[in-house]
PDB file of C-alpha atoms in Angstrom:
ATOM      1  CA  UNK A   1      90.950 105.025 113.760  1.00 80.00           C
ATOM      2  CA  UNK A   2      91.613 108.397 115.344  1.00 92.00           C
ATOM      3  CA  UNK A   3      94.366 110.662 114.105  1.00 93.00           C
ATOM      4  CA  UNK A   4      96.724 111.936 116.791  1.00 92.00           C
ATOM      5  CA  UNK A   5      97.057 115.514 115.534  1.00 93.00           C
ATOM      6  CA  UNK A   6      99.271 116.525 118.479  1.00 92.00           C
ATOM      7  CA  UNK A   7     101.892 113.953 117.451  1.00 92.00           C
ATOM      8  CA  UNK A   8     101.605 114.710 113.721  1.00 94.00           C
ATOM      9  CA  UNK A   9     104.748 116.467 112.442  1.00 94.00           C
ATOM     10  CA  UNK A  10     104.260 116.888 108.682  1.00 95.00           C
ATOM     11  CA  UNK A  11     106.985 119.494 108.047  1.00 96.00           C
ATOM     12  CA  UNK A  12     109.871 117.675 109.722  1.00 97.00           C
ATOM     13  CA  UNK A  13     108.631 114.352 108.331  1.00 97.00           C
ATOM     14  CA  UNK A  14     108.714 115.679 104.766  1.00 98.00           C
ATOM     15  CA  UNK A  15     112.027 117.491 105.246  1.00 98.00           C
ATOM     16  CA  UNK A  16     113.662 114.482 106.914  1.00 98.00           C
ATOM     17  CA  UNK A  17     112.319 112.275 104.147  1.00 98.00           C
ATOM     18  CA  UNK A  18     113.791 114.632 101.543  1.00 98.00           C
ATOM     19  CA  UNK A  19     117.216 114.277 103.225  1.00 98.00           C
ATOM     20  CA  UNK A  20     116.879 110.485 103.101  1.00 98.00           C
ATOM     21  CA  UNK A  21     116.028 110.756  99.402  1.00 98.00           C
ATOM     22  CA  UNK A  22     119.016 113.046  98.837  1.00 98.00           C
ATOM     23  CA  UNK A  23     121.340 110.581 100.588  1.00 98.00           C
ATOM     24  CA  UNK A  24     120.042 107.770  98.367  1.00 97.00           C
ATOM     25  CA  UNK A  25     120.688 109.889  95.266  1.00 97.00           C
ATOM     26  CA  UNK A  26     124.267 110.670  96.367  1.00 97.00           C
ATOM     27  CA  UNK A  27     125.107 107.001  96.845  1.00 97.00           C
ATOM     28  CA  UNK A  28     123.584 106.139  93.468  1.00 96.00           C
ATOM     29  CA  UNK A  29     125.145 109.058  91.576  1.00 95.00           C
ATOM     30  CA  UNK A  30     128.675 108.672  92.895  1.00 95.00           C
ATOM     31  CA  UNK A  31     128.964 105.039  93.962  1.00 95.00           C
ATOM     32  CA  UNK A  32     126.345 103.434  91.740  1.00 94.00           C
ATOM     33  CA  UNK A  33     124.838 101.641  94.724  1.00 95.00           C
ATOM     34  CA  UNK A  34     121.461 101.281  96.396  1.00 94.00           C
ATOM     35  CA  UNK A  35     121.238 102.850  99.874  1.00 95.00           C
ATOM     36  CA  UNK A  36     119.660  99.802 101.457  1.00 96.00           C
ATOM     37  CA  UNK A  37     120.878  99.645 105.044  1.00 97.00           C
ATOM     38  CA  UNK A  38     120.304  95.908 105.511  1.00 97.00           C
ATOM     39  CA  UNK A  39     122.090  95.234 102.207  1.00 96.00           C
ATOM     40  CA  UNK A  40     125.046  97.423 103.179  1.00 97.00           C
ATOM     41  CA  UNK A  41     125.329  95.701 106.591  1.00 97.00           C
ATOM     42  CA  UNK A  42     124.771  92.215 105.202  1.00 96.00           C
ATOM     43  CA  UNK A  43     127.461  92.828 102.590  1.00 95.00           C
ATOM     44  CA  UNK A  44     129.877  93.848 105.348  1.00 96.00           C
ATOM     45  CA  UNK A  45     129.168  90.705 107.368  1.00 94.00           C
ATOM     46  CA  UNK A  46     129.525  88.497 104.330  1.00 92.00           C
ATOM     47  CA  UNK A  47     132.750  90.147 103.185  1.00 90.00           C
ATOM     48  CA  UNK A  48     131.267  91.277  99.858  1.00 91.00           C
ATOM     49  CA  UNK A  49     133.277  93.669  97.666  1.00 90.00           C
ATOM     50  CA  UNK A  50     133.177  97.330  98.665  1.00 92.00           C
ATOM     51  CA  UNK A  51     134.139  97.094 102.319  1.00 95.00           C
ATOM     52  CA  UNK A  52     135.458 100.685 102.196  1.00 96.00           C
ATOM     53  CA  UNK A  53     132.276 102.441 101.054  1.00 97.00           C
ATOM     54  CA  UNK A  54     130.061 100.147 103.156  1.00 97.00           C
ATOM     55  CA  UNK A  55     131.994 100.968 106.345  1.00 97.00           C
ATOM     56  CA  UNK A  56     132.052 104.671 105.446  1.00 98.00           C
ATOM     57  CA  UNK A  57     128.261 104.682 105.000  1.00 98.00           C
ATOM     58  CA  UNK A  58     127.708 102.985 108.376  1.00 98.00           C
ATOM     59  CA  UNK A  59     130.161 105.374 110.076  1.00 98.00           C
ATOM     60  CA  UNK A  60     128.191 108.266 108.543  1.00 98.00           C
ATOM     61  CA  UNK A  61     124.989 106.892 110.095  1.00 98.00           C
ATOM     62  CA  UNK A  62     126.666 106.442 113.489  1.00 98.00           C
ATOM     63  CA  UNK A  63     128.128 109.950 113.334  1.00 98.00           C
ATOM     64  CA  UNK A  64     124.834 111.643 112.430  1.00 98.00           C
ATOM     65  CA  UNK A  65     123.705 112.160 116.061  1.00 98.00           C
ATOM     66  CA  UNK A  66     127.127 113.627 116.914  1.00 98.00           C
ATOM     67  CA  UNK A  67     126.979 116.035 113.971  1.00 98.00           C
ATOM     68  CA  UNK A  68     123.403 116.958 114.925  1.00 98.00           C
ATOM     69  CA  UNK A  69     124.486 117.773 118.480  1.00 97.00           C
ATOM     70  CA  UNK A  70     126.991 120.335 117.213  1.00 97.00           C
ATOM     71  CA  UNK A  71     124.044 122.582 116.311  1.00 95.00           C
ATOM     72  CA  UNK A  72     120.856 121.310 117.953  1.00 96.00           C
ATOM     73  CA  UNK A  73     119.565 119.363 120.920  1.00 96.00           C
ATOM     74  CA  UNK A  74     119.057 115.718 119.967  1.00 97.00           C
ATOM     75  CA  UNK A  75     115.369 114.812 119.446  1.00 96.00           C
ATOM     76  CA  UNK A  76     113.891 112.236 121.848  1.00 96.00           C
ATOM     77  CA  UNK A  77     114.641 108.562 121.220  1.00 98.00           C
ATOM     78  CA  UNK A  78     112.113 106.621 123.301  1.00 98.00           C
ATOM     79  CA  UNK A  79     112.545 102.844 123.457  1.00 98.00           C
ATOM     80  CA  UNK A  80     109.725 101.153 125.359  1.00 95.00           C
ATOM     81  CA  UNK A  81     110.604  97.551 124.533  1.00 96.00           C
ATOM     82  CA  UNK A  82     112.442  95.480 127.138  1.00 97.00           C
ATOM     83  CA  UNK A  83     115.610  93.505 126.476  1.00 98.00           C
ATOM     84  CA  UNK A  84     113.984  90.159 125.542  1.00 98.00           C
ATOM     85  CA  UNK A  85     111.682  91.937 123.064  1.00 98.00           C
ATOM     86  CA  UNK A  86     114.566  93.953 121.616  1.00 98.00           C
ATOM     87  CA  UNK A  87     116.638  90.803 121.099  1.00 98.00           C
ATOM     88  CA  UNK A  88     113.760  88.872 119.501  1.00 98.00           C
ATOM     89  CA  UNK A  89     112.917  91.868 117.305  1.00 98.00           C
ATOM     90  CA  UNK A  90     116.552  92.338 116.284  1.00 98.00           C
ATOM     91  CA  UNK A  91     116.906  88.687 115.296  1.00 98.00           C
ATOM     92  CA  UNK A  92     113.692  88.887 113.233  1.00 98.00           C
ATOM     93  CA  UNK A  93     114.763  92.131 111.535  1.00 98.00           C
ATOM     94  CA  UNK A  94     118.262  90.834 110.776  1.00 98.00           C
ATOM     95  CA  UNK A  95     117.170  87.458 109.413  1.00 98.00           C
ATOM     96  CA  UNK A  96     114.042  88.793 107.692  1.00 98.00           C
ATOM     97  CA  UNK A  97     115.748  91.654 105.849  1.00 98.00           C
ATOM     98  CA  UNK A  98     118.416  89.316 104.475  1.00 97.00           C
ATOM     99  CA  UNK A  99     115.879  86.654 103.477  1.00 97.00           C
ATOM    100  CA  UNK A 100     113.648  89.274 101.855  1.00 97.00           C
ATOM    101  CA  UNK A 101     116.619  91.184 100.354  1.00 95.00           C
ATOM    102  CA  UNK A 102     115.808  94.562 101.873  1.00 96.00           C
ATOM    103  CA  UNK A 103     114.197  96.829 104.432  1.00 96.00           C
ATOM    104  CA  UNK A 104     112.482 100.223 104.624  1.00 96.00           C
ATOM    105  CA  UNK A 105     115.361 101.894 102.777  1.00 96.00           C
ATOM    106  CA  UNK A 106     116.284  99.343 100.101  1.00 95.00           C
ATOM    107  CA  UNK A 107     112.770  98.183  99.198  1.00 96.00           C
ATOM    108  CA  UNK A 108     110.815 101.134 100.565  1.00 95.00           C
ATOM    109  CA  UNK A 109     112.700 104.214  99.363  1.00 95.00           C
ATOM    110  CA  UNK A 110     115.057 102.966  96.631  1.00 95.00           C
ATOM    111  CA  UNK A 111     112.876 100.119  95.334  1.00 95.00           C
ATOM    112  CA  UNK A 112     109.770 102.249  95.009  1.00 96.00           C
ATOM    113  CA  UNK A 113     111.857 104.976  93.349  1.00 95.00           C
ATOM    114  CA  UNK A 114     112.987 102.374  90.785  1.00 94.00           C
ATOM    115  CA  UNK A 115     109.296 101.476  90.310  1.00 95.00           C
ATOM    116  CA  UNK A 116     110.184  97.875  91.189  1.00 95.00           C
ATOM    117  CA  UNK A 117     107.141  95.643  91.517  1.00 96.00           C
ATOM    118  CA  UNK A 118     109.080  93.245  93.743  1.00 97.00           C
ATOM    119  CA  UNK A 119     109.956  96.078  96.143  1.00 97.00           C
ATOM    120  CA  UNK A 120     106.354  97.300  96.153  1.00 97.00           C
ATOM    121  CA  UNK A 121     105.169  93.838  97.205  1.00 98.00           C
ATOM    122  CA  UNK A 122     107.923  93.616  99.870  1.00 98.00           C
ATOM    123  CA  UNK A 123     107.011  97.063 101.220  1.00 98.00           C
ATOM    124  CA  UNK A 124     103.304  96.211 101.425  1.00 98.00           C
ATOM    125  CA  UNK A 125     104.120  92.919 103.184  1.00 98.00           C
ATOM    126  CA  UNK A 126     106.417  94.376 105.865  1.00 98.00           C
ATOM    127  CA  UNK A 127     104.122  97.357 106.460  1.00 98.00           C
ATOM    128  CA  UNK A 128     101.153  95.021 106.877  1.00 98.00           C
ATOM    129  CA  UNK A 129     103.162  92.780 109.221  1.00 98.00           C
ATOM    130  CA  UNK A 130     104.139  95.858 111.240  1.00 98.00           C
ATOM    131  CA  UNK A 131     100.517  97.042 111.528  1.00 98.00           C
ATOM    132  CA  UNK A 132      99.329  93.568 112.589  1.00 98.00           C
ATOM    133  CA  UNK A 133     102.153  93.115 115.114  1.00 98.00           C
ATOM    134  CA  UNK A 134     101.473  96.451 116.811  1.00 98.00           C
ATOM    135  CA  UNK A 135      97.747  95.691 116.823  1.00 97.00           C
ATOM    136  CA  UNK A 136      98.341  92.335 118.504  1.00 97.00           C
ATOM    137  CA  UNK A 137     100.843  93.693 121.048  1.00 96.00           C
ATOM    138  CA  UNK A 138      99.018  96.912 121.937  1.00 94.00           C
ATOM    139  CA  UNK A 139      95.368  95.947 121.587  1.00 94.00           C
ATOM    140  CA  UNK A 140      95.010  92.172 121.930  1.00 94.00           C
ATOM    141  CA  UNK A 141      97.768  91.179 124.381  1.00 91.00           C
ATOM    142  CA  UNK A 142      97.654  94.369 126.455  1.00 81.00           C
ATOM    143  CA  UNK A 143      93.846  94.318 126.751  1.00 67.00           C
TER     144      UNK A 143
ATOM    145  CA  UNK B   1     139.020 104.816  97.902  1.00 70.00           C
ATOM    146  CA  UNK B   2     137.389 107.677  96.018  1.00 85.00           C
ATOM    147  CA  UNK B   3     134.026 106.110  96.795  1.00 90.00           C
ATOM    148  CA  UNK B   4     134.605 106.446 100.550  1.00 95.00           C
ATOM    149  CA  UNK B   5     133.798 110.126 100.931  1.00 96.00           C
ATOM    150  CA  UNK B   6     130.461 110.124  99.037  1.00 97.00           C
ATOM    151  CA  UNK B   7     129.399 107.056 101.048  1.00 98.00           C
ATOM    152  CA  UNK B   8     130.346 108.762 104.325  1.00 98.00           C
ATOM    153  CA  UNK B   9     128.411 111.868 103.299  1.00 98.00           C
ATOM    154  CA  UNK B  10     125.413 109.797 102.177  1.00 98.00           C
ATOM    155  CA  UNK B  11     125.382 107.911 105.495  1.00 98.00           C
ATOM    156  CA  UNK B  12     125.620 111.163 107.438  1.00 98.00           C
ATOM    157  CA  UNK B  13     122.781 112.855 105.509  1.00 98.00           C
ATOM    158  CA  UNK B  14     120.695 109.687 105.714  1.00 98.00           C
ATOM    159  CA  UNK B  15     121.164 109.646 109.484  1.00 98.00           C
ATOM    160  CA  UNK B  16     120.319 113.335 109.849  1.00 98.00           C
ATOM    161  CA  UNK B  17     117.162 112.679 107.807  1.00 98.00           C
ATOM    162  CA  UNK B  18     116.190 109.838 110.132  1.00 98.00           C
ATOM    163  CA  UNK B  19     116.683 112.091 113.180  1.00 98.00           C
ATOM    164  CA  UNK B  20     114.830 115.079 111.689  1.00 98.00           C
ATOM    165  CA  UNK B  21     111.901 112.998 110.441  1.00 98.00           C
ATOM    166  CA  UNK B  22     111.359 111.238 113.763  1.00 97.00           C
ATOM    167  CA  UNK B  23     112.077 107.793 112.318  1.00 97.00           C
ATOM    168  CA  UNK B  24     114.993 107.310 114.707  1.00 98.00           C
ATOM    169  CA  UNK B  25     112.482 107.393 117.579  1.00 98.00           C
ATOM    170  CA  UNK B  26     110.825 103.950 118.028  1.00 98.00           C
ATOM    171  CA  UNK B  27     107.835 105.476 119.876  1.00 97.00           C
ATOM    172  CA  UNK B  28     107.112 107.659 116.840  1.00 97.00           C
ATOM    173  CA  UNK B  29     107.397 104.646 114.519  1.00 98.00           C
ATOM    174  CA  UNK B  30     105.032 102.615 116.705  1.00 98.00           C
ATOM    175  CA  UNK B  31     102.618 105.561 116.719  1.00 97.00           C
ATOM    176  CA  UNK B  32     102.512 105.233 112.935  1.00 97.00           C
ATOM    177  CA  UNK B  33     102.128 101.450 112.988  1.00 98.00           C
ATOM    178  CA  UNK B  34      99.316 101.659 115.567  1.00 97.00           C
ATOM    179  CA  UNK B  35      96.414 102.323 113.195  1.00 95.00           C
ATOM    180  CA  UNK B  36      93.858 101.119 115.737  1.00 94.00           C
ATOM    181  CA  UNK B  37      95.085 103.539 118.381  1.00 92.00           C
ATOM    182  CA  UNK B  38      95.821 107.263 118.242  1.00 92.00           C
ATOM    183  CA  UNK B  39      97.408 107.181 114.790  1.00 96.00           C
ATOM    184  CA  UNK B  40     100.353 109.426 113.913  1.00 96.00           C
ATOM    185  CA  UNK B  41     100.474 109.584 110.085  1.00 96.00           C
ATOM    186  CA  UNK B  42     103.861 111.399 110.017  1.00 96.00           C
ATOM    187  CA  UNK B  43     105.944 108.501 108.761  1.00 96.00           C
ATOM    188  CA  UNK B  44     103.885 108.158 105.601  1.00 96.00           C
ATOM    189  CA  UNK B  45     105.168 111.636 104.772  1.00 97.00           C
ATOM    190  CA  UNK B  46     108.771 110.574 105.446  1.00 98.00           C
ATOM    191  CA  UNK B  47     108.396 107.931 102.756  1.00 97.00           C
ATOM    192  CA  UNK B  48     106.608 110.362 100.442  1.00 97.00           C
ATOM    193  CA  UNK B  49     109.295 113.030 100.928  1.00 98.00           C
ATOM    194  CA  UNK B  50     112.109 110.553 100.301  1.00 98.00           C
ATOM    195  CA  UNK B  51     110.554 109.078  97.172  1.00 97.00           C
ATOM    196  CA  UNK B  52     109.600 112.484  95.757  1.00 97.00           C
ATOM    197  CA  UNK B  53     113.284 113.427  95.857  1.00 98.00           C
ATOM    198  CA  UNK B  54     114.872 110.148  94.782  1.00 97.00           C
ATOM    199  CA  UNK B  55     112.424 108.943  92.119  1.00 97.00           C
ATOM    200  CA  UNK B  56     113.499 111.379  89.372  1.00 96.00           C
ATOM    201  CA  UNK B  57     117.179 110.578  89.978  1.00 94.00           C
ATOM    202  CA  UNK B  58     116.589 106.835  89.929  1.00 94.00           C
ATOM    203  CA  UNK B  59     114.684 107.109  86.659  1.00 93.00           C
ATOM    204  CA  UNK B  60     117.527 109.171  85.209  1.00 91.00           C
ATOM    205  CA  UNK B  61     120.179 106.661  86.271  1.00 89.00           C
ATOM    206  CA  UNK B  62     118.242 103.570  85.218  1.00 84.00           C
ATOM    207  CA  UNK B  63     119.639 103.734  81.692  1.00 85.00           C
ATOM    208  CA  UNK B  64     123.217 104.540  82.710  1.00 90.00           C
ATOM    209  CA  UNK B  65     125.907 101.956  83.288  1.00 90.00           C
ATOM    210  CA  UNK B  66     128.416 104.137  85.155  1.00 93.00           C
ATOM    211  CA  UNK B  67     128.205 106.508  88.102  1.00 93.00           C
ATOM    212  CA  UNK B  68     129.839 109.944  88.128  1.00 91.00           C
ATOM    213  CA  UNK B  69     132.901 108.306  89.711  1.00 93.00           C
ATOM    214  CA  UNK B  70     132.987 105.676  86.930  1.00 91.00           C
ATOM    215  CA  UNK B  71     131.617 102.977  89.233  1.00 92.00           C
ATOM    216  CA  UNK B  72     129.363 100.313  87.765  1.00 91.00           C
ATOM    217  CA  UNK B  73     125.748 101.140  88.589  1.00 91.00           C
ATOM    218  CA  UNK B  74     124.465  98.103  90.423  1.00 89.00           C
ATOM    219  CA  UNK B  75     120.693  98.047  90.521  1.00 90.00           C
ATOM    220  CA  UNK B  76     118.897  94.842  91.550  1.00 90.00           C
ATOM    221  CA  UNK B  77     117.871  92.717  88.578  1.00 87.00           C
ATOM    222  CA  UNK B  78     115.726  90.168  90.402  1.00 88.00           C
ATOM    223  CA  UNK B  79     112.034  90.671  89.626  1.00 87.00           C
ATOM    224  CA  UNK B  80     110.715  87.469  91.149  1.00 92.00           C
ATOM    225  CA  UNK B  81     108.100  87.700  93.827  1.00 94.00           C
ATOM    226  CA  UNK B  82     108.957  84.477  95.608  1.00 95.00           C
ATOM    227  CA  UNK B  83     108.456  82.850  98.978  1.00 96.00           C
ATOM    228  CA  UNK B  84     111.735  84.237 100.322  1.00 96.00           C
ATOM    229  CA  UNK B  85     110.629  87.798  99.624  1.00 97.00           C
ATOM    230  CA  UNK B  86     107.266  87.292 101.309  1.00 98.00           C
ATOM    231  CA  UNK B  87     108.491  85.378 104.387  1.00 98.00           C
ATOM    232  CA  UNK B  88     111.436  87.756 104.797  1.00 98.00           C
ATOM    233  CA  UNK B  89     109.063  90.735 104.619  1.00 98.00           C
ATOM    234  CA  UNK B  90     106.747  89.168 107.198  1.00 98.00           C
ATOM    235  CA  UNK B  91     109.627  88.497 109.600  1.00 98.00           C
ATOM    236  CA  UNK B  92     111.075  91.966 109.172  1.00 98.00           C
ATOM    237  CA  UNK B  93     107.680  93.619 109.637  1.00 98.00           C
ATOM    238  CA  UNK B  94     107.027  91.601 112.795  1.00 98.00           C
ATOM    239  CA  UNK B  95     110.375  92.631 114.296  1.00 98.00           C
ATOM    240  CA  UNK B  96     109.810  96.245 113.236  1.00 98.00           C
ATOM    241  CA  UNK B  97     106.417  96.239 114.974  1.00 98.00           C
ATOM    242  CA  UNK B  98     107.816  94.633 118.140  1.00 98.00           C
ATOM    243  CA  UNK B  99     110.578  97.161 118.793  1.00 98.00           C
ATOM    244  CA  UNK B 100     109.844 100.110 116.499  1.00 98.00           C
ATOM    245  CA  UNK B 101     113.326  99.815 114.969  1.00 98.00           C
ATOM    246  CA  UNK B 102     114.338  99.090 111.404  1.00 97.00           C
ATOM    247  CA  UNK B 103     118.052  98.837 110.485  1.00 98.00           C
ATOM    248  CA  UNK B 104     118.927 102.505 109.758  1.00 98.00           C
ATOM    249  CA  UNK B 105     117.313 104.059 112.836  1.00 98.00           C
ATOM    250  CA  UNK B 106     118.817 101.324 115.034  1.00 98.00           C
ATOM    251  CA  UNK B 107     122.322 102.312 113.916  1.00 98.00           C
ATOM    252  CA  UNK B 108     121.616 106.038 114.317  1.00 98.00           C
ATOM    253  CA  UNK B 109     120.142 105.534 117.795  1.00 98.00           C
ATOM    254  CA  UNK B 110     123.197 103.424 118.693  1.00 98.00           C
ATOM    255  CA  UNK B 111     125.383 106.325 117.594  1.00 98.00           C
ATOM    256  CA  UNK B 112     123.353 108.523 119.930  1.00 98.00           C
ATOM    257  CA  UNK B 113     124.523 106.328 122.799  1.00 97.00           C
ATOM    258  CA  UNK B 114     121.240 104.482 123.370  1.00 98.00           C
ATOM    259  CA  UNK B 115     122.170 101.208 125.011  1.00 98.00           C
ATOM    260  CA  UNK B 116     118.894  99.522 124.049  1.00 98.00           C
ATOM    261  CA  UNK B 117     119.436 100.454 120.408  1.00 98.00           C
ATOM    262  CA  UNK B 118     122.875  98.884 120.547  1.00 98.00           C
ATOM    263  CA  UNK B 119     121.403  95.649 121.962  1.00 98.00           C
ATOM    264  CA  UNK B 120     118.845  95.626 119.126  1.00 98.00           C
ATOM    265  CA  UNK B 121     121.582  96.282 116.551  1.00 98.00           C
ATOM    266  CA  UNK B 122     123.767  93.460 117.865  1.00 98.00           C
ATOM    267  CA  UNK B 123     120.776  91.074 117.773  1.00 98.00           C
ATOM    268  CA  UNK B 124     120.063  92.257 114.220  1.00 98.00           C
ATOM    269  CA  UNK B 125     123.641  91.530 113.163  1.00 98.00           C
ATOM    270  CA  UNK B 126     123.325  88.107 114.806  1.00 98.00           C
ATOM    271  CA  UNK B 127     120.117  87.525 112.824  1.00 98.00           C
ATOM    272  CA  UNK B 128     121.979  88.394 109.627  1.00 98.00           C
ATOM    273  CA  UNK B 129     124.761  85.999 110.640  1.00 97.00           C
ATOM    274  CA  UNK B 130     122.261  83.203 111.310  1.00 97.00           C
ATOM    275  CA  UNK B 131     120.745  83.852 107.883  1.00 96.00           C
ATOM    276  CA  UNK B 132     124.198  83.654 106.329  1.00 94.00           C
ATOM    277  CA  UNK B 133     124.847  80.280 107.963  1.00 93.00           C
ATOM    278  CA  UNK B 134     121.432  78.859 107.085  1.00 91.00           C
ATOM    279  CA  UNK B 135     121.456  80.279 103.546  1.00 80.00           C
ATOM    280  CA  UNK B 136     124.273  77.950 102.583  1.00 72.00           C
ATOM    281  CA  UNK B 137     121.753  75.124 102.773  1.00 67.00           C
ATOM    282  CA  UNK B 138     119.166  77.029 100.717  1.00 64.00           C
ATOM    283  CA  UNK B 139     119.146  78.344  97.181  1.00 58.00           C
ATOM    284  CA  UNK B 140     122.134  80.640  96.611  1.00 56.00           C
ATOM    285  CA  UNK B 141     121.304  84.196  97.685  1.00 51.00           C
ATOM    286  CA  UNK B 142     121.486  87.025  95.205  1.00 49.00           C
ATOM    287  CA  UNK B 143     123.414  90.292  95.638  1.00 43.00           C
TER     288      UNK B 143
END
């Protein structure tokens, strides 16, 4: 392993993370809900109670780049994957997060903050699967 | 409808955090997942920053039954580490590693007008829909 120090952005990573934590606190404090994006979306699709706050949360996410652009230039969003890969990946992420009851936000941020053992296991599993997948795609298949 | 505004604000701040931290950029995410290549450790700090902020609040609200807006606090109660959790985590992690997108960043990048992010998001919603249809034949889903 070599660390890519030129790509390493510790200050913005920590500050951005703190904002994500703050957002999770707001939703818990006022709405009593977990800020798990896959759970919010899944609940919308399944017509679960709370359509109003779920839609509002998603609209907030969609509006974030627009709000950002009022003050700053949008940071780069580089998407290397082609359409077939994006579709396969999207299907896996959608199905997998519902089957496993959460994603990086629900299990990762909120679950670990609740000290949930189940979320810790889920987080370790999806991180490991992510590491292995990138290793296979970038180093085994591309070689 | 009083829960709408906090949810909108939470979604907006969450999205700004994803943009600031670099998590909304799939190339940055893949740089973190590529431990065998030139590794960018930034995203570990996103998680650390988020949890450092939200952990105290989650511990504080664990014992409460109502939010500040008198909403029932709905924290997950399931503690089982079962096959669904593990397989779901594996599928999600594989999709995450393929495209570099998890659910939140995919929505934010869609809001930024990235066509590829929108394709991923639509596939993700389809994956959630397929889960919904197939789940009827499985054990009833929680939450």
